[in-house]
Coordinates of C-alpha atoms and ligand atoms in Angstrom, one line a residue:
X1 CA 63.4 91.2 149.9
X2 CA 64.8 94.9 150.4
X3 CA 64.4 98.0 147.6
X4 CA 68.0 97.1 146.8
X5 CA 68.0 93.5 146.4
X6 CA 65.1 93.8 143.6
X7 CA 66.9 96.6 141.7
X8 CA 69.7 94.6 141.3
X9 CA 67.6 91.4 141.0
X10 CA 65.8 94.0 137.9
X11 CA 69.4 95.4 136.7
X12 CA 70.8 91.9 135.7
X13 CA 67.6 90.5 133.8
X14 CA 67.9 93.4 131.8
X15 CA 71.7 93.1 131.0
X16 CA 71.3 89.6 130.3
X17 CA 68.0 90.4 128.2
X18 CA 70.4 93.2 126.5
X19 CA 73.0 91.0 126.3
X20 CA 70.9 88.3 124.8
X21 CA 69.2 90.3 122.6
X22 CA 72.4 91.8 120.9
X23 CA 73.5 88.1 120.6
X24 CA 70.6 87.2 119.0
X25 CA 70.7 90.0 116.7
X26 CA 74.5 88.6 115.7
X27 CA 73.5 85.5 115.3
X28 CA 70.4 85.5 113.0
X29 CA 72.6 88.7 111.1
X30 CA 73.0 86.6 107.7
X31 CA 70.3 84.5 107.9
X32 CA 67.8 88.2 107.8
X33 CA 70.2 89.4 105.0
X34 CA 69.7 86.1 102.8
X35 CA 73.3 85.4 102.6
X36 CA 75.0 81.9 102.9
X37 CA 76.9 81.1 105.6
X38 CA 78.3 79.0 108.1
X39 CA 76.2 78.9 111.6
X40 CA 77.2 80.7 114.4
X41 CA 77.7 77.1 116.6
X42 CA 79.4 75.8 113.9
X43 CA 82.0 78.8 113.7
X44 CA 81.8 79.0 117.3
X45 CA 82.9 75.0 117.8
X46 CA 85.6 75.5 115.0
X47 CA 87.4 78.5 116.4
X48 CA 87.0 77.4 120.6
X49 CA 88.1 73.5 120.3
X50 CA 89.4 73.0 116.7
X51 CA 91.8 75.9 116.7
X52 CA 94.0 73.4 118.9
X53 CA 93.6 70.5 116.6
X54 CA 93.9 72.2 113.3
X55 CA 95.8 75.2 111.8
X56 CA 94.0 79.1 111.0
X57 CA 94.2 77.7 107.2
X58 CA 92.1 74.4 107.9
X59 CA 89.8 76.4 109.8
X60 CA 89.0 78.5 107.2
X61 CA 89.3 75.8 104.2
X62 CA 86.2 74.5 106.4
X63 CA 84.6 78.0 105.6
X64 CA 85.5 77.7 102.1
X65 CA 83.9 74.5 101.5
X66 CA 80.8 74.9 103.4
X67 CA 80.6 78.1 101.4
X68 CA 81.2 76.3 97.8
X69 CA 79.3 77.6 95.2
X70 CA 78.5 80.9 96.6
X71 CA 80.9 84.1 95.2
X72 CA 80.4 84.8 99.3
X73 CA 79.2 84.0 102.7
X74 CA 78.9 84.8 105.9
X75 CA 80.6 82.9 109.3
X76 CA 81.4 84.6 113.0
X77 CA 84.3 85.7 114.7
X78 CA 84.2 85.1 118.4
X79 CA 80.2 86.5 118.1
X80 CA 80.7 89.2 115.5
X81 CA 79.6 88.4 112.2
X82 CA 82.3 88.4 109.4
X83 CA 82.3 88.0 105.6
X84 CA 84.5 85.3 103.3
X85 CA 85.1 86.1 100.1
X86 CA 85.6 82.9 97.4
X87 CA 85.2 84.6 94.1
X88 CA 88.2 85.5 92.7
X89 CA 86.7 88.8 91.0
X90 CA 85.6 90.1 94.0
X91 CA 88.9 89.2 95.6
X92 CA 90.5 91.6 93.2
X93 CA 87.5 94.3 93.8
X94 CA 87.8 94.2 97.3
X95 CA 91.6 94.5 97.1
X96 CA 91.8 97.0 94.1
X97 CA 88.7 98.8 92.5
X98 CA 86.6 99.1 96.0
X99 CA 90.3 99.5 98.1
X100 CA 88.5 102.9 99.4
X101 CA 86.1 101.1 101.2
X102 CA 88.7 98.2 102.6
X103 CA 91.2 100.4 103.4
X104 CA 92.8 98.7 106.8
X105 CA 92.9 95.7 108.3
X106 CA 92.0 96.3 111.6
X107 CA 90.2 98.8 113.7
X108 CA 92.5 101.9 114.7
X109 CA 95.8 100.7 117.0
X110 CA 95.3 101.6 121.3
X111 CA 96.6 105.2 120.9
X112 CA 98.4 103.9 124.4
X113 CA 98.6 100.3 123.5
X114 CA 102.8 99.3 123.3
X115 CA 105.2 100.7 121.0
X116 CA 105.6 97.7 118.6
X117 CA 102.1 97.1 118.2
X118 CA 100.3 100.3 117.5
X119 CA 103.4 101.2 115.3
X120 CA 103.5 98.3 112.8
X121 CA 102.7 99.7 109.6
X122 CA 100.3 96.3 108.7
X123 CA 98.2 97.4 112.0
X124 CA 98.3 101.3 111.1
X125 CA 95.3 102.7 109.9
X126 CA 93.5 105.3 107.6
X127 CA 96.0 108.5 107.0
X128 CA 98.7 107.2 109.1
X129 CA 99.0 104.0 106.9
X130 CA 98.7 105.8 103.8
X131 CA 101.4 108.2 105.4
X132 CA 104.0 105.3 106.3
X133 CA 103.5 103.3 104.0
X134 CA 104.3 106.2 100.8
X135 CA 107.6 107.3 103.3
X136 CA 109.2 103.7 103.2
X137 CA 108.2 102.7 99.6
X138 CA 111.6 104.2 98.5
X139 CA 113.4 102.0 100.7
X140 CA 112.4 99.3 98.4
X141 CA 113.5 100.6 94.8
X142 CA 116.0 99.3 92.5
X143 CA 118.4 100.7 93.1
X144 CA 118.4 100.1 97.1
X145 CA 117.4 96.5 96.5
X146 CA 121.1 96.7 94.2
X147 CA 123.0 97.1 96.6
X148 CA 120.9 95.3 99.4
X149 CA 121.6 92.6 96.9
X150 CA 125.4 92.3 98.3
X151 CA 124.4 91.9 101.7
X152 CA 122.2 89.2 100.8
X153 CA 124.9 87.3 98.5
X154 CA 127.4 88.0 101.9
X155 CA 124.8 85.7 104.1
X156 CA 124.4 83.2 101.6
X157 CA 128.2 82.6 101.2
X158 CA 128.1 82.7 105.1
X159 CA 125.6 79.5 104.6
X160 CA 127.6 78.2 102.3
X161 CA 131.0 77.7 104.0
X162 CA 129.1 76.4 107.1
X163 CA 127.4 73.4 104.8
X164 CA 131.2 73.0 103.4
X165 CA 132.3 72.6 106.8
X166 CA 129.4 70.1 107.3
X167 CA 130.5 68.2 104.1
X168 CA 133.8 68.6 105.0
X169 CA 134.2 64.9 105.7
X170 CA 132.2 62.7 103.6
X171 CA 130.9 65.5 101.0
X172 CA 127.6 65.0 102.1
X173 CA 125.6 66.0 105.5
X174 CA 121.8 65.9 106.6
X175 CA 120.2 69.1 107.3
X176 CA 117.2 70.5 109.4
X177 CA 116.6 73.1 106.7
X178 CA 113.7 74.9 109.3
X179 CA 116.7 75.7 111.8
X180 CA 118.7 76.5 109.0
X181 CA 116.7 78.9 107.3
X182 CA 115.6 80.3 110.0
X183 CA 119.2 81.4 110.9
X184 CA 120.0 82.6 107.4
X185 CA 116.8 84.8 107.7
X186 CA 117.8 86.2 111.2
X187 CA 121.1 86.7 110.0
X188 CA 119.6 89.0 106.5
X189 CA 117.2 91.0 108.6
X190 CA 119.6 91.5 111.0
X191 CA 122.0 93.1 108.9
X192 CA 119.6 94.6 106.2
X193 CA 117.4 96.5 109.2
X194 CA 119.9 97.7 111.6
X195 CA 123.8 96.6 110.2
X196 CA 123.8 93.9 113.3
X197 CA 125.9 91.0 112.1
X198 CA 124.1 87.9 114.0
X199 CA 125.9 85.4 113.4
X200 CA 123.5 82.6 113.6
X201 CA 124.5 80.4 110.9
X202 CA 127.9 80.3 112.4
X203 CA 126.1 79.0 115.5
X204 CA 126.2 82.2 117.8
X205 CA 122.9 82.4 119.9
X206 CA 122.9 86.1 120.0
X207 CA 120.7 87.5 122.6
X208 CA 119.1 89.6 119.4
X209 CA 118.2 86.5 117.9
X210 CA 116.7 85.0 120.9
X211 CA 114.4 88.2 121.8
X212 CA 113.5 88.8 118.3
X213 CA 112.6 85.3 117.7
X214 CA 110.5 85.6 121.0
X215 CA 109.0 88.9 120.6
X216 CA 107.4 88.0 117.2
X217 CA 106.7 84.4 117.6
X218 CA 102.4 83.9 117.3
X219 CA 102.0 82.0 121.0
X220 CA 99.7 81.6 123.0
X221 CA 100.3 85.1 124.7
X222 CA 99.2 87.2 120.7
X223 CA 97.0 84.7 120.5
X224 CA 94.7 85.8 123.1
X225 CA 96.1 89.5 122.6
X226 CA 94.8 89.1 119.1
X227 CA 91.4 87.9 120.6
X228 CA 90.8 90.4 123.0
X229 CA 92.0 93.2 120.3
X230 CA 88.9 91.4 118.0
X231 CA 86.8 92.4 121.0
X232 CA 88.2 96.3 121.5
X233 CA 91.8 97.8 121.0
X234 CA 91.7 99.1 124.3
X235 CA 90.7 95.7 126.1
X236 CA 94.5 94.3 126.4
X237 CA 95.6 97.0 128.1
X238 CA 92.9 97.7 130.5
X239 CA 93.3 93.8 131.7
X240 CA 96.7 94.7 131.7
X241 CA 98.3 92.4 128.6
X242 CA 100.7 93.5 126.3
X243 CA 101.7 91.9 123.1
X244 CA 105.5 91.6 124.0
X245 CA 106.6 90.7 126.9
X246 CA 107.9 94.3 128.8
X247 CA 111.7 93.2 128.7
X248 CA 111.5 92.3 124.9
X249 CA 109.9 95.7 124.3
X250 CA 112.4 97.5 126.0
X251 CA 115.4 95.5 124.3
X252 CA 114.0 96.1 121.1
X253 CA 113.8 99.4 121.6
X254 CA 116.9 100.1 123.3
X255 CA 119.0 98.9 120.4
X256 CA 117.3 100.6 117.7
X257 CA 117.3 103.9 119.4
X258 CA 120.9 103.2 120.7
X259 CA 122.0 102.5 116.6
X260 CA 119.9 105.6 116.3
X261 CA 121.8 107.5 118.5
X262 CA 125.2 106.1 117.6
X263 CA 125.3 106.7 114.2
X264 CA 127.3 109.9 113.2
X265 CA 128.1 112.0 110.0
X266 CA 130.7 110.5 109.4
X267 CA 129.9 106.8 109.5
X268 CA 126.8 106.9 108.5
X269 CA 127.5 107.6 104.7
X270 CA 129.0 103.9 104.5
X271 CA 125.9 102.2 106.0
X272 CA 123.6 100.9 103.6
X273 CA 120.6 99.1 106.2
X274 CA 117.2 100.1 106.3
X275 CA 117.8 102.3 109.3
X276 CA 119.8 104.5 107.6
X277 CA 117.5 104.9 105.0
X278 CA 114.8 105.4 107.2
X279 CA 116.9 108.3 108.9
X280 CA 118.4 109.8 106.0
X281 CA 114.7 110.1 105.0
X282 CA 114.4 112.0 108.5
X283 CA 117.2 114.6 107.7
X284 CA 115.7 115.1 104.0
X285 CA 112.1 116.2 105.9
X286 CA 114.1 118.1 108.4
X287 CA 115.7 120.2 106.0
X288 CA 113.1 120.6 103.7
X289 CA 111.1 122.1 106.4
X290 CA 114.2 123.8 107.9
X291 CA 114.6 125.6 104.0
X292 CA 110.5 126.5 103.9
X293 CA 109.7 127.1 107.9
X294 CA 106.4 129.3 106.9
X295 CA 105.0 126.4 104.4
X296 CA 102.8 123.6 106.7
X297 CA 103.7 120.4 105.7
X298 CA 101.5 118.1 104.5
X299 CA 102.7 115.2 106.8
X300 CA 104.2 114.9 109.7
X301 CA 107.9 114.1 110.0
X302 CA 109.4 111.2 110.4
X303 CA 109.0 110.8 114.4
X304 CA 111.0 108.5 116.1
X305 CA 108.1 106.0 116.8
X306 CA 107.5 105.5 112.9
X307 CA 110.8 105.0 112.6
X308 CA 110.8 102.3 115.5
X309 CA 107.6 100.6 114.3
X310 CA 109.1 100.4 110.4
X311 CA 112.2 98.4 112.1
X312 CA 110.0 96.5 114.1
X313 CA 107.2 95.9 111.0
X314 CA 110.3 94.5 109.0
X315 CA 112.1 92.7 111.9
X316 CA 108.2 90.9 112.4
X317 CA 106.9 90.9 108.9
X318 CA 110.3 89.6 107.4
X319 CA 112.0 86.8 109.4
X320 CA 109.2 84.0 109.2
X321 CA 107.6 84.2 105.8
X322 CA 111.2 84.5 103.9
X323 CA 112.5 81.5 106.1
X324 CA 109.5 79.4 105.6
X325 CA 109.3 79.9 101.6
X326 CA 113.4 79.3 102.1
X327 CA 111.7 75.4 103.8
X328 CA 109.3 74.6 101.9
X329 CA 110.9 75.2 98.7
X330 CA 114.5 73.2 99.4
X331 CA 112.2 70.4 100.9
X332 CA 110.1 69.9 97.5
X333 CA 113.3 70.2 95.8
X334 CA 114.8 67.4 97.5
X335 CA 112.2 65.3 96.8
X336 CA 111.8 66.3 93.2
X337 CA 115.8 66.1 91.3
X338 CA 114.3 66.8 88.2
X339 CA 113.1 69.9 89.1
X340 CA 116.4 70.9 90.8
X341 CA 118.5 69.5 87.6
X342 CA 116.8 72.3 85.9
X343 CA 117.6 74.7 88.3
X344 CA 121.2 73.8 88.4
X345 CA 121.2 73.6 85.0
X346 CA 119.8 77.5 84.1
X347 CA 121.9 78.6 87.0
X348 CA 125.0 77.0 84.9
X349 CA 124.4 78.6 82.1
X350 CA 124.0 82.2 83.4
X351 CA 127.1 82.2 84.9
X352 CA 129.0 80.4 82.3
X353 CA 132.1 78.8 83.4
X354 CA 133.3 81.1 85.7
X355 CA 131.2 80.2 88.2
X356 CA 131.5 83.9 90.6
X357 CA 128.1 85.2 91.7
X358 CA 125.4 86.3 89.3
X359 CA 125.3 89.6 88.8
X360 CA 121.8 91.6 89.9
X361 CA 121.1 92.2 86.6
X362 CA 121.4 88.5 85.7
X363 CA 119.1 87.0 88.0
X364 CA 116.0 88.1 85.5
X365 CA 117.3 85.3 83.5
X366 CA 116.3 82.5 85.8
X367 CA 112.9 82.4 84.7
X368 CA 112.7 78.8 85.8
X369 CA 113.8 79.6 89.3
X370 CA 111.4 82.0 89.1
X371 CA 108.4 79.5 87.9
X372 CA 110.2 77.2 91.0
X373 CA 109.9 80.2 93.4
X374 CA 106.3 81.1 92.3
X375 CA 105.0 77.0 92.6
X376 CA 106.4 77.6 96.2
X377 CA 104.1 80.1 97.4
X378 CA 101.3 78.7 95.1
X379 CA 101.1 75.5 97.5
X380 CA 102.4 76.9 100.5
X381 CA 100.9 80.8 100.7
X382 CA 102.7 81.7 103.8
X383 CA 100.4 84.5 104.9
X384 CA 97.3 82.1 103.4
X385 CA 94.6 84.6 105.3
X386 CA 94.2 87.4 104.0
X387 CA 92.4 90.4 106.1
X388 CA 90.1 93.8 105.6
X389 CA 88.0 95.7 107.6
X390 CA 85.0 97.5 105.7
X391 CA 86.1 101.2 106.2
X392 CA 82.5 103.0 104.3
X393 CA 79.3 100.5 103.1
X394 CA 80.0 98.8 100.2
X395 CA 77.5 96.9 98.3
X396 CA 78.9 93.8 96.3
X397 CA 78.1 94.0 92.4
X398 CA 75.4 91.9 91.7
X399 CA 73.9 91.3 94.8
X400 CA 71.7 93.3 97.1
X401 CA 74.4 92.6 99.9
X402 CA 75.9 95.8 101.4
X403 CA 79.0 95.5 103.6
X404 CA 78.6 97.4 106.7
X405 CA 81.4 99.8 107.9
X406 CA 83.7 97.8 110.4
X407 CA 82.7 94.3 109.1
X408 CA 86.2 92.2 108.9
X409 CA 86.6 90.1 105.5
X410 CA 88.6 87.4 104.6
X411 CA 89.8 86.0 101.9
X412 CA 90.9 82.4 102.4
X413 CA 93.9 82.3 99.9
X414 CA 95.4 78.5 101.4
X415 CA 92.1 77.4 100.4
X416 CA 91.5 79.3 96.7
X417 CA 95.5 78.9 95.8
X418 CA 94.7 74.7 96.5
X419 CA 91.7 74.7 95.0
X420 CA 91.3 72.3 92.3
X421 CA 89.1 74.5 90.2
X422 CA 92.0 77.2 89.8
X423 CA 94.9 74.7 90.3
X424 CA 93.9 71.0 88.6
X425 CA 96.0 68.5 91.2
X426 CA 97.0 71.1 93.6
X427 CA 98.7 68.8 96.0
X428 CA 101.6 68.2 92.6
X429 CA 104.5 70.8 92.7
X430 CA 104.4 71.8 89.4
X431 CA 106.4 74.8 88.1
X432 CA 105.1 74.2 84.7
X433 CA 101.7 75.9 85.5
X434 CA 103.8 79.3 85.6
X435 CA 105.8 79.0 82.7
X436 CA 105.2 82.0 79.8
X437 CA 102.9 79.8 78.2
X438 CA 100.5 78.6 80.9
X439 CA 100.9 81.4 83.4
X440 CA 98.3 83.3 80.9
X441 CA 95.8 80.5 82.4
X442 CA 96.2 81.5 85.6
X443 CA 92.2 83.3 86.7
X444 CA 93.2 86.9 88.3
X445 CA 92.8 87.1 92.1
X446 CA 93.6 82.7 92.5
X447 CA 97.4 83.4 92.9
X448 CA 98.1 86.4 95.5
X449 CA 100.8 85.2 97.6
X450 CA 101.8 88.7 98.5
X451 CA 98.7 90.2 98.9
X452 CA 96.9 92.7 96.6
X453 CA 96.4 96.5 95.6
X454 CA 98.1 99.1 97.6
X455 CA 98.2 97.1 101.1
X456 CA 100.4 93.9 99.3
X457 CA 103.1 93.4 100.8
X458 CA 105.9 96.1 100.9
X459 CA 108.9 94.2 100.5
X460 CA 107.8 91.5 97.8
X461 CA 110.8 92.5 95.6
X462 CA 113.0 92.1 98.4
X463 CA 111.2 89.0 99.3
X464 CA 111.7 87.2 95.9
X465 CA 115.3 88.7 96.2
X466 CA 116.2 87.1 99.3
X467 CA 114.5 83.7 98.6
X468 CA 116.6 83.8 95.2
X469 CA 119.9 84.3 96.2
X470 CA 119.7 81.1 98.8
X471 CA 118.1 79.2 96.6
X472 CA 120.9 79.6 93.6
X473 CA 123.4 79.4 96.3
X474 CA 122.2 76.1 97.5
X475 CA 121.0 75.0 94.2
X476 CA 124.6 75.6 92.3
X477 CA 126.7 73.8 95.0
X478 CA 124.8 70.9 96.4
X479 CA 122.3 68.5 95.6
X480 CA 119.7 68.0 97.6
X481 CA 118.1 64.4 98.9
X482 CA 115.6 62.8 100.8
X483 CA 117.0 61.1 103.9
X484 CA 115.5 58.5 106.1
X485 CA 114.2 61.7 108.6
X486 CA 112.5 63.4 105.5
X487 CA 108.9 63.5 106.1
X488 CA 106.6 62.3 102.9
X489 CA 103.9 64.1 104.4
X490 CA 104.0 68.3 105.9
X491 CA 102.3 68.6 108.9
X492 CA 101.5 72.3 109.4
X493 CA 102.3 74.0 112.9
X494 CA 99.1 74.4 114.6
X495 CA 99.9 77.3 116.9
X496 CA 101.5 80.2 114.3
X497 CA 99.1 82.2 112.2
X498 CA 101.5 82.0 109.4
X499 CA 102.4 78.5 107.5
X500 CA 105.2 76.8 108.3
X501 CA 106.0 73.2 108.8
X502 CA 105.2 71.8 112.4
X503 CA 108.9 70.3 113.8
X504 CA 112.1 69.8 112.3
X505 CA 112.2 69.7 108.6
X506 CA 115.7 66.9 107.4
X507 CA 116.8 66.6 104.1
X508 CA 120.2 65.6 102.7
X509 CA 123.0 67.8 101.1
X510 CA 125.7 66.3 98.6
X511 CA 128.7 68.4 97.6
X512 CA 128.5 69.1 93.6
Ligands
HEM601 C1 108.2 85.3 101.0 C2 108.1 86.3 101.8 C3 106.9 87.1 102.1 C4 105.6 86.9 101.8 C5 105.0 85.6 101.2 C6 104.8 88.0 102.3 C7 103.5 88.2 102.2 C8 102.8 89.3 102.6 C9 101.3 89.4 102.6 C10 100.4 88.3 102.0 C11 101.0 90.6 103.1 C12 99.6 91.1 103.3 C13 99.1 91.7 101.9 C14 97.7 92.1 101.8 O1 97.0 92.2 102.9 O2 97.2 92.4 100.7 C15 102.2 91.2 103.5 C16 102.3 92.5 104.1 C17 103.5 93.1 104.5 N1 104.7 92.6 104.4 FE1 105.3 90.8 103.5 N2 105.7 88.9 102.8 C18 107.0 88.4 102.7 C19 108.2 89.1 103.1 C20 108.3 90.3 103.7 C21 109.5 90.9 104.1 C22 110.9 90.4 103.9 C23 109.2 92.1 104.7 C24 110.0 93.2 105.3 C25 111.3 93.3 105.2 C26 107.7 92.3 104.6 C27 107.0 93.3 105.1 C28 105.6 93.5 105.0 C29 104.9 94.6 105.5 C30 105.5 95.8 106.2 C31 103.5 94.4 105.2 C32 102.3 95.3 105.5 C33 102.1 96.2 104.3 C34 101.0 97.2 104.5 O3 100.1 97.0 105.3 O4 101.0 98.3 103.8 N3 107.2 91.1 104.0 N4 103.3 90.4 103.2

């Protein structure tokens, strides 16, 4: 045997020594810090072979239980240790009180990694994030969700003669309310991001809806994106992935900088979509810094890749978890009349006989829709995971547990919002458990459908907005049945990381 061959034969003992000894360091990680948790084979099993079997929110309700009894615990991602947090103080500590210390949700974005990703304002960290996220927080105010209100109320009337065509006939029709909310969402973000009209209720398979649909669908493509980004940011693009597929990217991007471009003086003061916002908001910075040229300032302006990745964080963050609140929602209200009956019935008496839209400033009066709304995301939390990444040491009140910098925590929301502890007979629809008297019952940090603290979700207003106005448009002119498709029992969709229901979802529509 030659110098060579035993320096080699000496090189990989020592990487697989080094390898096995950072393993084992992983591995045995909670068990030397006395903390519960869930064994590294057991995590390991879960997330290689049952990931196919079960949804992300199963997998984690197996955390939660195995964790029960314990305020928190450890378990592993891939081999890198993480934290779950059950105790619904901590929860709101994490998010709130201690936010300086769980300030992002990810490690920093590849610098060189493709537009959409590293631009999304839920992947942007530290000063960027904080950056971004106070620039766009304008574009959700009252007064822009007013008159964002219209364009809603447009699409919903757009549903609305559709169904009538539908029940055109016999006055009744079966629906698959997935596809069909799915199309009404397209067709709001659509027109509330860039002005595009979609058309997809009226049937028109716009090539926009197909890329955009495709570019921020969870297969299997993100999913291992996602897992070699767990590994290192950089690792996708060195083996030479990107999230999107090239030609979506470019598409994506060709149309937003084209509306960009397109827009002039003169049209522009009409347009009332998040773009314009977003550029108006440009010109404002521009001038200010046109009008004080000597004066640094403190951010940078509004460059055309923030711009890009707000479009794209609303075009991903708001199609799927609007359309799937939309489903499950009409599907429990088929199967409960009762519950709808009181819908239709505080919908009726807001508008009084006239029976036009309700005004903006009416819709506060549907408290009941609101409870309705609110059961929704209790039971189904689409975004039921809930993620941090430990951004400086943080040791948990009460315990002599310290949170080391770049440690991911979860917080299993699916699991705490079905919990029977917080939610007696979760697996009931019951809006009852938010109306004004019991809603005080309600522990804080059990019922966070929209996130917490300053990382919650940016659009919740316009959220609740959106899912409103469908629901009293549906609500007031049909009523909604099981048919002989309806399924008794949800089966979730195994392959999104968000919740929605796994095929086709039929219920029947009567004309009022
Ligand atoms: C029913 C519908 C929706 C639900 C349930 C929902 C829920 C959530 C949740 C749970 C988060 C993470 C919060 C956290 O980590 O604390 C989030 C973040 C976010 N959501 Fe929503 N969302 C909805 C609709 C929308 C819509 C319509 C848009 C945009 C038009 C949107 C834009 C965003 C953005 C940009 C973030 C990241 C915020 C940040 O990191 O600062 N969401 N959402």
């Amino acid at each position: 045997m030659g110098p060579f061959t035993i320096s080699l034969i000496l090189i990989s003992i020592t990487a697989v020594l080094l390898v096995w000894r950072y393993l084992q360091n992983n591995f045995t990680y909670w068990r030397k810090r006395g903390v519960p948790y869930v064994p590294f084979w057991e995590s390991f099993l879960l997330s290689s072979t049952a990931m196919k079997k079960i949804n992300i929110f199963e997998f984690f309700e197996v955390f939660y239980k195995a964790l029960d009894g314990h305020r928190f615990g450890g378990a592993f991602q891939l081999v890198y240790p993480i934290i779950i947090i059950r105790d619904p103080e901590l929860i709101k500590t994490v998010f709130i009180k201690a936010f300086s210390n769980f300030y992002d949700r990810n490690p920093p974005q590849d610098e060189k990694g493709d537009v959409f990703n590293r631009t999304q304002i839920f992947q942007l960290t530290g000063e960027k994030w904080r950056t971004v996220r106070h620039k766009l927080s304008p574009a959700f105010s009252s007064a822009k969700l007013k008159i964002m209100y219209q364009t809603l109320s447009g699409c919903a009337e757009d549903l609305n003669a559709h169904l009538q065509t539908l029940c055109s006939e016999t006055g009744q029709t079966e629906i698959d309310v997935k596809e069909l909310m799915s199309d009404y969402t397209m067709d709001v973000i659509g027109a509330i991001a860039l002005g595009i009209k979609c058309n997809s209720i009226k049937g028109e398979n716009s090539e926009f809806k197909q890329i955009v649909r495709a570019t921020f669908k969870f297969d299997q493509r993100r999913t291992i994106f996602a897992t070699l980004e767990v590994i290192h940011p950089k690792l996708p693009r060195l083996l030479g992935l990107t999230s999107q597929l090239p030609e979506e990217e470019e598409y994506l991007l060709g149309i937003t900088r084209e509306a960009i471009e397109m827009r002039t003086d003169s049209e522009s003061s009409s347009r009332r979509d998040f773009l314009q916002m977003l550029m108006n908001l440009r010109s404002q910075e521009l001038q200010q810094r046109n009008e004080n040229p000597s004066g640094e300032p403190d951010e940078p302006v509004f460059s055309e890749d923030i711009l890009v990745g707000a479009i794209g964080s609303f075009l991903s963050a708001g199609l799927e978890p609007v359309a799937a609140t939309l489903t499950f929602c009409l599907y429990e209200l088929a199967l409960h009349p009762d519950i709808q009956e009181k819908i239709y019935l505080e919908i009726k008496e807001t508008k009084g006989q006239t029976l036009n839209d309700i005004s903006y400033e009416d819709l506060k009066k549907l408290r009941y829709t609101e409870q309705v709304m609110n059961e929704t995301l209790r039971k189904y939390p689409v975004a039921g995971i809930m993620a941090r990444i430990c951004t400086e040491p943080f040791k948990i009140p009460d315990s002599d547990v310290v949170v080391e910098k770049g440690m991911r925590v979860f917080v299993p929301l699916f699991s705490i919002q079905r919990d029977p502890q917080y939610f007696p007979e979760p697996d009931r629809f019951d809006p009852e458990r938010f109306s004004e008297e019991n809603i005080q019952k309600i522990v804080p940090g059990t019922y966070l459908p929209f996130g917490d603290g300053p990382r919650s979700c940016i659009a919740m207003r316009l959220a609740l907005l959106d899912v409103k106005t469908m629901l009293i448009k549906m609500v007031s002119n049909y009523t909604l049945y099981p048919c002989a498709r309806t399924q008794r029992i949800l089966e979730f969709d195994k392959k999104l990381v968000s919740l929605n229901p796994a095929s086709s979802l039929w219920i029947g529509v009567r004309k009022r």
